[in-house]
Coordinates of C-alpha atoms in Angstrom, one line a residue:
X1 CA 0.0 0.0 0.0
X2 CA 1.3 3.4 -0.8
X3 CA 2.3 5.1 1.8
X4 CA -0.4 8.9 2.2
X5 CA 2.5 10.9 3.5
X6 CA 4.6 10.5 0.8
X7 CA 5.6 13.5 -2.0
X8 CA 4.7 12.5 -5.4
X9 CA 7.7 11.9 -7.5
X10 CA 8.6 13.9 -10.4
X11 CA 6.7 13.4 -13.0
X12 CA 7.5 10.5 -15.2
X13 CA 3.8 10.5 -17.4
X14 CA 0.4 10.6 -17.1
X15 CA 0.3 7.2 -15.8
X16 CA 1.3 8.5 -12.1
X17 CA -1.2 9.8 -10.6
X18 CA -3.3 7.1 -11.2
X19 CA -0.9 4.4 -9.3
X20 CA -1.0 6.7 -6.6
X21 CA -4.9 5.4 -5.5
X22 CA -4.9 1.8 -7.3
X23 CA -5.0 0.0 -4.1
X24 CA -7.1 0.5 -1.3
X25 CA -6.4 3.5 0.7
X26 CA -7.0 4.2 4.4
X27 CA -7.8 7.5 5.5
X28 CA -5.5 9.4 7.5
X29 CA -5.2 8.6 11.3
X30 CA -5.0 12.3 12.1
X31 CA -8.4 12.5 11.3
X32 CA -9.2 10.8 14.3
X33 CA -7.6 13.9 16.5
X34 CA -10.0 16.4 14.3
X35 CA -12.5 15.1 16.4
X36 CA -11.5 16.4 20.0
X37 CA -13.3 19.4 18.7
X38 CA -16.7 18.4 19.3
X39 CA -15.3 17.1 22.5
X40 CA -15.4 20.9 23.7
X41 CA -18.6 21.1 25.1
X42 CA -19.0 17.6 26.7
X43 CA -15.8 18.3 28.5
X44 CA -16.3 21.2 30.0
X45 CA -17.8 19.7 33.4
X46 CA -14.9 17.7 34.0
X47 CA -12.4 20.6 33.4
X48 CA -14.8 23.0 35.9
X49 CA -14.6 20.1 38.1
X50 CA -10.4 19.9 37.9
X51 CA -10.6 23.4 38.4
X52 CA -13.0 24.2 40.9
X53 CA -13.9 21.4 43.0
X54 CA -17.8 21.3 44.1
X55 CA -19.0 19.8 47.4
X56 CA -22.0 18.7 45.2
X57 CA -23.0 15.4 45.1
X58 CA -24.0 14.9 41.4
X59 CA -20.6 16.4 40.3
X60 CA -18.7 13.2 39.7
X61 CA -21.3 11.8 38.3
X62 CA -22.2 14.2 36.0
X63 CA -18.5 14.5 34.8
X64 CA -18.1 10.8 34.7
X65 CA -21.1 11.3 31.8
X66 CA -19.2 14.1 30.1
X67 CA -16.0 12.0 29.7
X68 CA -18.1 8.7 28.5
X69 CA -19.2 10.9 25.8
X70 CA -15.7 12.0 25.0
X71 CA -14.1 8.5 25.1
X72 CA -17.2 7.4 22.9
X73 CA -16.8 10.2 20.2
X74 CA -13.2 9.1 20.4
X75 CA -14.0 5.6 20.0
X76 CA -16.5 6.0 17.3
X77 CA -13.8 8.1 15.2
X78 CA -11.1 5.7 16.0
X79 CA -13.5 2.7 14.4
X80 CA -14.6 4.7 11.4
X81 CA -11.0 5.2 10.4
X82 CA -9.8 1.6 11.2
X83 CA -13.0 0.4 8.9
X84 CA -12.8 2.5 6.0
X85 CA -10.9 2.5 2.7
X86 CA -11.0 3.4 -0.9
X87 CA -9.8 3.2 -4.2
X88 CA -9.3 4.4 -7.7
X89 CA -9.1 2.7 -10.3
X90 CA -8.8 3.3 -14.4
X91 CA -12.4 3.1 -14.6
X92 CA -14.4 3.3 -11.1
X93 CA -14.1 4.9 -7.8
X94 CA -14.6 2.0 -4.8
X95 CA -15.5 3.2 -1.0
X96 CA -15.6 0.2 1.7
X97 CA -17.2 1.5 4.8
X98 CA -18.2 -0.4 8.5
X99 CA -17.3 -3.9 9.9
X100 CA -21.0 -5.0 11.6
X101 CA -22.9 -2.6 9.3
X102 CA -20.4 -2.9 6.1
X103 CA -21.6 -0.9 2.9
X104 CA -20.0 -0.6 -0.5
X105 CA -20.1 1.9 -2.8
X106 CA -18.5 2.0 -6.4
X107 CA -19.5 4.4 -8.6
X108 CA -18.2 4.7 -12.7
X109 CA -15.9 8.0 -12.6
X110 CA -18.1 9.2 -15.4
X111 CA -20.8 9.7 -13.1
X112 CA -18.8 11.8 -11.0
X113 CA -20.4 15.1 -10.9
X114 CA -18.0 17.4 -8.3
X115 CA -15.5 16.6 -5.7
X116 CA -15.3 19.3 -2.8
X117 CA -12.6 20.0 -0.9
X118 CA -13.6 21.2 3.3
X119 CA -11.2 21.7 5.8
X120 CA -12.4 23.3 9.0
X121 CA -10.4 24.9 11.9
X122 CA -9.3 21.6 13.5
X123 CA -8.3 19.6 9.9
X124 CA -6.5 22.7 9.0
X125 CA -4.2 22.9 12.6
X126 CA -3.9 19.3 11.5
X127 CA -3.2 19.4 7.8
X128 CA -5.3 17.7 6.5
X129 CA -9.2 18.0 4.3
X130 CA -12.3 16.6 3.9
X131 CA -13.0 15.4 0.5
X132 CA -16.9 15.1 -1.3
X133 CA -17.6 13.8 -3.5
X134 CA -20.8 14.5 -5.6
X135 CA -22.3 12.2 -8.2
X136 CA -25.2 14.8 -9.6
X137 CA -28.2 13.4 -7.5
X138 CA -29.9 16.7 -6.3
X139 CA -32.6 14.9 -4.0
X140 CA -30.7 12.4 -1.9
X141 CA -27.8 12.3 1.0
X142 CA -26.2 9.4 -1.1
X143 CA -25.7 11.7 -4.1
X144 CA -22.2 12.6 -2.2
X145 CA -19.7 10.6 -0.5
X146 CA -17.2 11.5 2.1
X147 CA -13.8 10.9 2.6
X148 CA -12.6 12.6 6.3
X149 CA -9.9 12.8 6.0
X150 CA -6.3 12.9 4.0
X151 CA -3.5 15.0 4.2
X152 CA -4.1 18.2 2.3
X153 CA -1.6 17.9 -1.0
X154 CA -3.4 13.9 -1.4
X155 CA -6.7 15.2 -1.1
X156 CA -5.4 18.0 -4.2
X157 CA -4.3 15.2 -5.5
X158 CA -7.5 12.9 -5.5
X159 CA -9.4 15.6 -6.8
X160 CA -7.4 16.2 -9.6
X161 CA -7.6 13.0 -10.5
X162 CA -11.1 12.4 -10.3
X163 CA -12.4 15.0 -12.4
X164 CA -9.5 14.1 -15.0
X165 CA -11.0 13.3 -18.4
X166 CA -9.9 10.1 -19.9
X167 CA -7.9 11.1 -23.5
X168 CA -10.8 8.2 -24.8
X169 CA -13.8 9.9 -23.5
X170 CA -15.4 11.6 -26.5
X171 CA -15.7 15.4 -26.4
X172 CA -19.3 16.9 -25.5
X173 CA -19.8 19.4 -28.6
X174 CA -23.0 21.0 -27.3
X175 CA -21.2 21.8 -23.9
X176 CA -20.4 24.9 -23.1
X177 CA -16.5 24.4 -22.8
X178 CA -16.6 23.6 -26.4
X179 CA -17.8 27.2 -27.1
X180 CA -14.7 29.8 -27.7
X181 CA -11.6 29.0 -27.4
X182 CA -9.9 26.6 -24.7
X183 CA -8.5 29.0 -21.3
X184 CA -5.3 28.3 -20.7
X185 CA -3.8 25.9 -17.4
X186 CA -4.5 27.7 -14.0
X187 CA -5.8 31.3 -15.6
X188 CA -7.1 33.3 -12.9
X189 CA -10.5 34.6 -13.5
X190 CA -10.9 36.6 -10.1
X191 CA -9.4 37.4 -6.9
X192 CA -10.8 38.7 -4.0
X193 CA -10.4 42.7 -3.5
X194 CA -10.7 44.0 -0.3
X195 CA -13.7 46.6 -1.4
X196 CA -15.7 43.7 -1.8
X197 CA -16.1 42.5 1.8
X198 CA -17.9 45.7 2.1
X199 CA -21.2 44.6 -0.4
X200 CA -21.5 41.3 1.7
X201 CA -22.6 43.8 4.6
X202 CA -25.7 44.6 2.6
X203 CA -26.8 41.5 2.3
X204 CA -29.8 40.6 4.5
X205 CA -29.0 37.1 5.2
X206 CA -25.3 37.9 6.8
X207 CA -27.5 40.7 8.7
X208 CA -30.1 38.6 9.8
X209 CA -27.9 35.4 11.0
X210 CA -25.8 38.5 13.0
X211 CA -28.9 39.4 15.0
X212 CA -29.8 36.0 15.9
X213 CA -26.4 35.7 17.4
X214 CA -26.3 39.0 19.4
X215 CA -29.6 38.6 20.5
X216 CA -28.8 35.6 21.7
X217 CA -26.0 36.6 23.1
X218 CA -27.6 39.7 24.9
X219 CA -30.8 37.0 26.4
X220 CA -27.8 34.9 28.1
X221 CA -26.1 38.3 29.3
X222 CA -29.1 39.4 30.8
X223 CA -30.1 36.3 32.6
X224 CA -26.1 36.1 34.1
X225 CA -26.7 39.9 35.3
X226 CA -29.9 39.3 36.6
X227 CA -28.6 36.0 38.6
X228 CA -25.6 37.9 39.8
X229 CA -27.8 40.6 41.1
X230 CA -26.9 43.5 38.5
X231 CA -29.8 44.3 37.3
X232 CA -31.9 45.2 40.1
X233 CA -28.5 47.1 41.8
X234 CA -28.8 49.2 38.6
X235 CA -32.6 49.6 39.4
X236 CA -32.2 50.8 42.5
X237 CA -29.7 53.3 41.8
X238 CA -31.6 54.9 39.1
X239 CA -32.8 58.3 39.2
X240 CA -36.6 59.3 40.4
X241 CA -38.9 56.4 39.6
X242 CA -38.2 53.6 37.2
X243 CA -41.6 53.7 35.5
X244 CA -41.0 57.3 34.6
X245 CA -37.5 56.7 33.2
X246 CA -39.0 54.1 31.1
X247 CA -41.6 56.4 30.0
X248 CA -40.0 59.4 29.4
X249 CA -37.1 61.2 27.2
X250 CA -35.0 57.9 28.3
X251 CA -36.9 55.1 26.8
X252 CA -36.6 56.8 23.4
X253 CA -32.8 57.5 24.3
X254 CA -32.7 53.6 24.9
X255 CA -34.8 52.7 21.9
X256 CA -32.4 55.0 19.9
X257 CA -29.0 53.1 21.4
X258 CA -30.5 50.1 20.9
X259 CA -31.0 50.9 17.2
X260 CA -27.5 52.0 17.1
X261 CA -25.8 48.8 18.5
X262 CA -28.3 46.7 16.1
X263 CA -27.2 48.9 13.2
X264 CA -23.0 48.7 14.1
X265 CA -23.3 45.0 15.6
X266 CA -25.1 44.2 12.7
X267 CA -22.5 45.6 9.9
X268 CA -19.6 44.3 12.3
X269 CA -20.7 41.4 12.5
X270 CA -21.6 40.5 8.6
X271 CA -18.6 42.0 8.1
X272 CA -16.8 39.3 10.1
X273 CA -19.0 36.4 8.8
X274 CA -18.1 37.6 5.0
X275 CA -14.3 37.5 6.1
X276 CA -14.6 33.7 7.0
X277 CA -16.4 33.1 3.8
X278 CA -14.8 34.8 1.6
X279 CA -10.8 35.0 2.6
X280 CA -8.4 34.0 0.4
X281 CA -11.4 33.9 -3.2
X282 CA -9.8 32.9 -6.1
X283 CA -11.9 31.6 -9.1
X284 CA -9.9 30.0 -11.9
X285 CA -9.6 27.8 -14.8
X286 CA -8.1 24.2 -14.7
X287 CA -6.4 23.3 -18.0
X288 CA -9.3 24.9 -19.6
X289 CA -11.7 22.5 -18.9
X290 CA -12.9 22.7 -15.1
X291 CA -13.9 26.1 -13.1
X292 CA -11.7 26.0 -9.4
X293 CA -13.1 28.2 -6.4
X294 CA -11.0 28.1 -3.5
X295 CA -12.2 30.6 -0.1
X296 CA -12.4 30.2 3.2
X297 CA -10.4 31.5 6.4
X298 CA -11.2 29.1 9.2
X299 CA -12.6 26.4 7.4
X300 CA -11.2 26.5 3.7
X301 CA -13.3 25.4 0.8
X302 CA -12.1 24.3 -2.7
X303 CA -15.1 23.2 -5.2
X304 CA -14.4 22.2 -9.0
X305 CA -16.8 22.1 -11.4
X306 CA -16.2 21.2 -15.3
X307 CA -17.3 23.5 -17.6
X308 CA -18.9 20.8 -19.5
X309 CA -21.5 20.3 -16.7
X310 CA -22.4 24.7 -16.5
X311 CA -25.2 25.1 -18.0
X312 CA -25.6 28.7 -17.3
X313 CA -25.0 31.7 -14.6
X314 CA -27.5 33.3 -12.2
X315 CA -27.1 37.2 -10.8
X316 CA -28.9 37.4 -7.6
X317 CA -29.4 41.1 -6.1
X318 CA -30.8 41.7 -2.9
X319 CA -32.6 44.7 -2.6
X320 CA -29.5 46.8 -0.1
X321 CA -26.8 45.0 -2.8
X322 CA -29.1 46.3 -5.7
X323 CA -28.9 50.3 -4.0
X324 CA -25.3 50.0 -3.8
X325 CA -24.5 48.6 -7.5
X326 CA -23.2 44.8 -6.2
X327 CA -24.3 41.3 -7.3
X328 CA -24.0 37.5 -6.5
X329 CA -23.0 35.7 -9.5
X330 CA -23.6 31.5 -9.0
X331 CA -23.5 28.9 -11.3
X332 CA -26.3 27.1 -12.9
X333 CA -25.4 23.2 -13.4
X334 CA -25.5 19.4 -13.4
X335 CA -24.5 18.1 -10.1
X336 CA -24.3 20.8 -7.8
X337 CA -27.7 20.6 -6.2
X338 CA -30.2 23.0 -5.5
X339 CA -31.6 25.5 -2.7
X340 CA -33.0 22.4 -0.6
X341 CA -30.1 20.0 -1.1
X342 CA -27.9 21.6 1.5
X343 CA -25.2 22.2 -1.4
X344 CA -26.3 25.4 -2.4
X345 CA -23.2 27.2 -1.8
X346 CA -21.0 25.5 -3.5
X347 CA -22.7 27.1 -6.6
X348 CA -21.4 30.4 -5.8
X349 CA -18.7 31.9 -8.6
X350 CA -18.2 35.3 -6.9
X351 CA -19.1 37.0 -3.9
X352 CA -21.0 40.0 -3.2
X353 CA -19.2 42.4 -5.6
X354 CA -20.1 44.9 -8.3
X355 CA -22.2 44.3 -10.7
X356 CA -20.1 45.3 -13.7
X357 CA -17.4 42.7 -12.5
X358 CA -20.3 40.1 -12.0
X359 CA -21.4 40.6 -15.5
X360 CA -18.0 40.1 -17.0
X361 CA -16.7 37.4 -14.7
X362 CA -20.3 35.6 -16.3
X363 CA -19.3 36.7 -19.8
X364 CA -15.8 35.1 -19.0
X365 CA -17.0 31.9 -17.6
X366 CA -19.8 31.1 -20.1
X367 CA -17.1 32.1 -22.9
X368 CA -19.4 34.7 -24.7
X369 CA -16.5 37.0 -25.9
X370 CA -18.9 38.9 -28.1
X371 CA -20.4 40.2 -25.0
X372 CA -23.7 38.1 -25.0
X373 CA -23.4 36.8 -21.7
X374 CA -24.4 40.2 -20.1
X375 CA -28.1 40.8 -19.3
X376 CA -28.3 44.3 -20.3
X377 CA -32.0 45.4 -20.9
X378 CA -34.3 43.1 -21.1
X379 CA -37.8 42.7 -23.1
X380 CA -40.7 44.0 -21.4
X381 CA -43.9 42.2 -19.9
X382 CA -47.3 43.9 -20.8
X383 CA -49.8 46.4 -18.7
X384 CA -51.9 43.3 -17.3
X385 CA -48.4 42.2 -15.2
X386 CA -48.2 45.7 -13.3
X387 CA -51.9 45.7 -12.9
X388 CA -51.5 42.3 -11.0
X389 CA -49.0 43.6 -9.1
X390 CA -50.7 47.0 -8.0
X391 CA -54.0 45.3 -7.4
X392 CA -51.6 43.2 -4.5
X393 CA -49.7 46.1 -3.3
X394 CA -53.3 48.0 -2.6
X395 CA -55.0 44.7 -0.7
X396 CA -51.6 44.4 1.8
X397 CA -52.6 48.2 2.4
X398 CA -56.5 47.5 2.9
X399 CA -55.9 44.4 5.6
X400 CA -53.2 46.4 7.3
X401 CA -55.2 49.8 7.9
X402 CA -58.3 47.6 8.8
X403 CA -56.6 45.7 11.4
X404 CA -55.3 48.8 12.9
X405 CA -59.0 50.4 12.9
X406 CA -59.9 47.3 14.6
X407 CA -57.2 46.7 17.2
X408 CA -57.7 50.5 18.0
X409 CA -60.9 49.9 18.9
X410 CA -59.9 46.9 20.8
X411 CA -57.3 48.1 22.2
X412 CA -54.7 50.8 23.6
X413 CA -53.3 51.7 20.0
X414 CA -52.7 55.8 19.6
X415 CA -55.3 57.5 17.6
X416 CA -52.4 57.8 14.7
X417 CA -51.8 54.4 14.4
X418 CA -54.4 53.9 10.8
X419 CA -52.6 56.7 9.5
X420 CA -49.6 55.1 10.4
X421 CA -51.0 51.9 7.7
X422 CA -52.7 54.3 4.9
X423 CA -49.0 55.8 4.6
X424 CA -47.8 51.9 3.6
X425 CA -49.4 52.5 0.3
X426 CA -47.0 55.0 -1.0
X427 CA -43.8 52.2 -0.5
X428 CA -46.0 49.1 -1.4
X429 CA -46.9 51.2 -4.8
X430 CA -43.2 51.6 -5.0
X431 CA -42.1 47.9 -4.7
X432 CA -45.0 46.9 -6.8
X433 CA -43.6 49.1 -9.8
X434 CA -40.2 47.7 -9.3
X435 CA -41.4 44.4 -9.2
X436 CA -43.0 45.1 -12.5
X437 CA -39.8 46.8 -14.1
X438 CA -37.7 43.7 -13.1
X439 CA -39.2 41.6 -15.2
X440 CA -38.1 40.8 -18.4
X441 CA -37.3 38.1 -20.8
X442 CA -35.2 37.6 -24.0
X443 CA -33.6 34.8 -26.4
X444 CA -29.5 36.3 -26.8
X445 CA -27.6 33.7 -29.2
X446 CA -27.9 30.3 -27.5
X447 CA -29.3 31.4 -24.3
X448 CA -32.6 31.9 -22.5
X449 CA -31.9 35.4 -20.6
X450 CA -34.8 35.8 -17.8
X451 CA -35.6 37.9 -14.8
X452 CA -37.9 38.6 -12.3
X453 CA -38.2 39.7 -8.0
X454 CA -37.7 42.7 -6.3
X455 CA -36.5 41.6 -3.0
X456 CA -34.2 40.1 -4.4
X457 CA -33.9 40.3 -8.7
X458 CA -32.6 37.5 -10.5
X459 CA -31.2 37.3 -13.2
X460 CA -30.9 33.7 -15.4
X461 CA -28.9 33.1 -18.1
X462 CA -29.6 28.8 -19.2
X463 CA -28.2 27.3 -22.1
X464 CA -31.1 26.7 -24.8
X465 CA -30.3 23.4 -25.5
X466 CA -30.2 22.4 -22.0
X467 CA -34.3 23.0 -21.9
X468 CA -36.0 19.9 -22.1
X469 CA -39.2 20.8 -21.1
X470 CA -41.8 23.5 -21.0
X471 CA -44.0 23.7 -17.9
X472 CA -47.2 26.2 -18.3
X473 CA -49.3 27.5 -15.5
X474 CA -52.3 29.8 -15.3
X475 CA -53.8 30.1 -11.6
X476 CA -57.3 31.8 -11.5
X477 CA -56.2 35.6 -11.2
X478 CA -53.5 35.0 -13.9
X479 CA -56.7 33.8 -16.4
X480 CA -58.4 37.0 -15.7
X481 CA -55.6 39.1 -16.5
X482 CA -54.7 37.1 -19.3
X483 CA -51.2 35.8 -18.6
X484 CA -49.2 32.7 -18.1
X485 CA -46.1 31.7 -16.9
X486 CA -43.7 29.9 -18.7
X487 CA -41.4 27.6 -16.7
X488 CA -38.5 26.1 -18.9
X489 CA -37.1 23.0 -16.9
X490 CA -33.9 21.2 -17.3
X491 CA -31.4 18.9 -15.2
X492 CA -29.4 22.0 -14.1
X493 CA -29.5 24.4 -10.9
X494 CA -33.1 24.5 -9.4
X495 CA -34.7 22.3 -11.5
X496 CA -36.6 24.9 -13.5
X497 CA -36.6 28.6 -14.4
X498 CA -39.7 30.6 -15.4
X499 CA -40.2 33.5 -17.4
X500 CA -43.2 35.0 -15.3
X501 CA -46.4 36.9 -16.4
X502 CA -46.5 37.1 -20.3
X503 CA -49.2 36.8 -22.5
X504 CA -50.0 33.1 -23.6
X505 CA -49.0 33.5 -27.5
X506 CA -45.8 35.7 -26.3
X507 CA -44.6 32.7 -24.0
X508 CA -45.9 30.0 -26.5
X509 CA -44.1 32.0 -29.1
X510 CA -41.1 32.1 -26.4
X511 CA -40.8 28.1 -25.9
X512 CA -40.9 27.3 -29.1
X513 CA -38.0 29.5 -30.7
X514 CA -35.7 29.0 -27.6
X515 CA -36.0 25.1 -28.4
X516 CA -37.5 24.5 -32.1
X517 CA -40.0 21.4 -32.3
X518 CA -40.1 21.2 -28.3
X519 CA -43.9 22.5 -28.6
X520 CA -44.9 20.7 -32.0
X521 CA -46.7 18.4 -30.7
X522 CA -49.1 20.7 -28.1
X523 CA -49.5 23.2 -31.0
X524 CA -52.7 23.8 -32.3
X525 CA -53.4 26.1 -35.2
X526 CA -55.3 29.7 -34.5
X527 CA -58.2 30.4 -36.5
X528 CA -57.6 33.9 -36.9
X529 CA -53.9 32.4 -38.3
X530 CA -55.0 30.0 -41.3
X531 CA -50.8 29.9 -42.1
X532 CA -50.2 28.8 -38.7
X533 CA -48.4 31.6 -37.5
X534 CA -51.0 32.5 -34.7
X535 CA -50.9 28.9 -32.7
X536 CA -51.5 28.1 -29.6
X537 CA -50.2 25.5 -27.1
X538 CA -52.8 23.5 -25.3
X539 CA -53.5 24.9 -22.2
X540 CA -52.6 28.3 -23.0
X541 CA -55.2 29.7 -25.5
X542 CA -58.1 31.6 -25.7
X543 CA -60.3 28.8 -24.7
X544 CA -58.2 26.6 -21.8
X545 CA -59.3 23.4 -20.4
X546 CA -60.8 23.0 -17.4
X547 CA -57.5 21.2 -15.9
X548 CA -55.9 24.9 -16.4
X549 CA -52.8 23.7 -18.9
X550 CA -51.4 21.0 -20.1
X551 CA -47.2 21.1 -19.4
X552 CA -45.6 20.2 -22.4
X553 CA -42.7 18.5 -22.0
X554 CA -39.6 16.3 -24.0

């Protein structure tokens, strides 16, 4: 067996790296040692208990449980490692796992969708990573396969070697790294600027999980003052009457602080978040034929994806981002997962940057040198789209202001509180124009370019010949305005991307010049066209079935 700590020798041919994996591999035994971190907060008791000694009679106990459940994780690490091994060989790559439960997993390196490289705070200390490995099943926890862990250069190595093409596989022509020309070895498509870190504070997400974590962490500061007695010294030692401070000038002196710290804790602390995420970005090519992102600070992430698998690039803007000109570019293909597959960040091409460089790092990496792979202005959506959206923004306003009349006179509410609602209307108007002037659709060489939200706009660029479907729905509100949305579905990204709000012979007319003969078969011919130029799709015309649609699909 070859020995894991050993330096690859020069190189003497392509044939190896592949001797380096031909016989079964163990892991490596410091992986076993990355597990005293989650020993941290089991141990504790014993280490209070070293430290301060208790007259208490459940102590020992309570500490012998604590270091059970450290010897245990130990233990359990210890027998995963003993019991696991792998393999690679010319055509397959072969996990063994278990001794009473044993499982066995060889998958065809063909099917080999991504391999991920992890290594958090305690692998890193340790030198070595976590390798996953993804074989393009969205939906399921087997779809990936772990390896925890190998020594850091190995795991480069394994990785490498895994998404290697084999000279005999024959070359995709409708995949995207067959358009343009080929990028050279290791080009470097992006690095991370230090302005950037700045747009990741604007997102609401980072903002949001930064809350949760200082109110948390104000709750269990409060509850320590109050046991220790702070909180009512402070009480006692306030000026006049409590209820008055709390009613006068002060409370809106404390509501204003509190604002304040939410507002700088907030920024600090996406700020701080984005760091760890982001630290160390560098997007580049790998011999021209694979896309390599590689971030991280405490836990470092490498992901690889072959260009062969994209099938297209979303922009994502949040509403703050939007204000301030930034963008989230991410990738839209094969084997990568989606929203609910728990893998949705390793879809992510750039961070939080400006828009302009989102735009041409998406140009770049879909190879559209004539300039294409920006969105630019779209086409628009008719009248009957903003009407939906106004008629939306004016009900929100209705409930709202009659649940104020209500609880005012039900409860203490101030007599300004319904003017308080009516004055919603003017910023629901607002978002319910923006949410019309966002969306747009167009056909742009051999992409379908569409976009749509206001919270946060998106922006999809997919491959036309990676639509293999069209999926049409009509709900009842969208029949009486006369509009449909078409949803083009394919085996990349989310599973489907929909062009929202058009009229139905605009978004039959769509589907079936984006992908030619798709919609044959659901076409029927127009009266009012004899030459066939004015069909419809079933489900979609003038006069609909009572189903609502029939989705037309490959």
């Amino acid at each position: 067996m070859n020995d894991p700590h050993a330096e690859p020798a020069a190189e003497q041919g392509e044939q190896r790296p592949e001797e380096s994996f031909a016989e079964w591999q163990r892991l490596d035994l410091r992986s076993v040692f990355a597990s005293v971190g989650l020993l941290v907060v089991p141990m504790l008791p014993v280490v209070a208990l070293v430290l301060f000694p208790s007259d208490d009679s459940n102590a020992f106990p309570k500490a012998g449980v604590a270091l059970a459940m450290g010897v245990f994780v130990i233990g359990a690490a210890w027998w995963r490692w003993f019991f696991t091994r792998f393999r690679v060989t010319p055509e397959r790559f072969e996990l063994r796992q278990g001794n009473f439960s044993r499982s066995f997993h060889s998958i065809p390196r063909e099917r080999i969708r991504s391999v991920d490289l992890t290594a958090p705070l305690p692998h890193r200390l340790l030198g070595i990573s976590v390798i996953r490995i993804g074989t393009g099943r969205q939906s399921t926890k087997a779809s990936e396969l772990r390896l925890d862990a190998l020594p850091t250069d190995r795991a480069e190595r394994l990785r490498e070697q895994l998404l290697r093409r084999r000279r005999s596989a024959p070359a995709d022509v409708s995949s995207p790294a067959q358009v343009g020309g080929a990028t050279s070895r290791g080009a470097e498509l992006a690095r991370m600027r230090p302005s950037w870190y700045l747009y990741s504070t604007l997102t609401a997400s980072l903002l949001l999980v930064t809350w949760a974590g200082l109110g948390s962490v104000l709750n269990t500061l409060g509850d320590l003052l109050r046991a220790l007695g702070v909180t009512s010294w402070l009480v006692e030692r306030l000026p006049g009457n409590a209820d008055s401070v709390l009613t006068g000038p002060s409370l809106w002196i404390g509501v204003l602080l509190v604002l304040l710290v939410l507002l700088v804790g907030g920024w600090v602390g996406a700020l701080m978040i984005s760091l760890e995420m982001w630290w160390g970005y560098r997007l580049s090519t790998e011999s021209g034929e694979a896309l390599h992102v590689r971030r991280g600070l405490l836990t470092t992430r490498a992901v690889s994806l072959e260009k062969r698998r994209l099938r297209g690039i979303e922009l994502a803007e949040p509403l703050l981002l939007r204000l301030a000109g930034g963008s989230r570019l991410t990738a839209v293909a094969t084997g990568l997962g989606s929203e609910s597959s728990g893998r949705a960040d390793n879809k992510a091409l750039l961070p939080p940057a400006p828009r302009h460089v989102a735009e041409r790092i998406g140009a770049e990496v879909l190879e559209r040198a004539d300039g294409t792979g920006r969105s630019g202005n779209l086409r628009g959506h008719p009248r009957a789209a903003l009407r939906r959206r106004m008629t939306r923004a004016v009900l929100v306003v209705l409930v709202l202001i009659g649940a104020t009349v209500v609880a005012r006179l039900l409860g203490p509410l101030p007599w300004w509180s319904p003017l308080g609602a009516v004055l919603t209307a003017l910023p629901a108007a607002l978002f319910a124009w923006d949410a019309y002037r966002n969306l747009g659709h167009e056909l742009r060489g051999d992409f379908l370019v569409t976009r749509h939200g206001t919270a946060v706009r998106r922006t999809v660029q997919l491959q036309r010949n990676a639509i293999i479907g069209w999926r049409v729905r009509q709900s009842p509100f969208q029949r009486l305005a006369g509009l449909v949305t078409m949803s083009a579905t394919t085996a990349a990204g989310d599973g489907q991307y929909s062009v929202h709000d058009v009229e139905p012979s605009a978004g039959v007319a769509l589907a079936d010049e984006a992908v030619p003969g798709l919609l044959t078969p659901f076409l029927r011919a127009d009266p009012a066209g004899p030459t066939g130029e004015g069909s419809t799709a079933d489900g979609v015309g003038r006069e609909p079935p009572a189903a609502g649609g029939t989705p037309a699909e490959r």
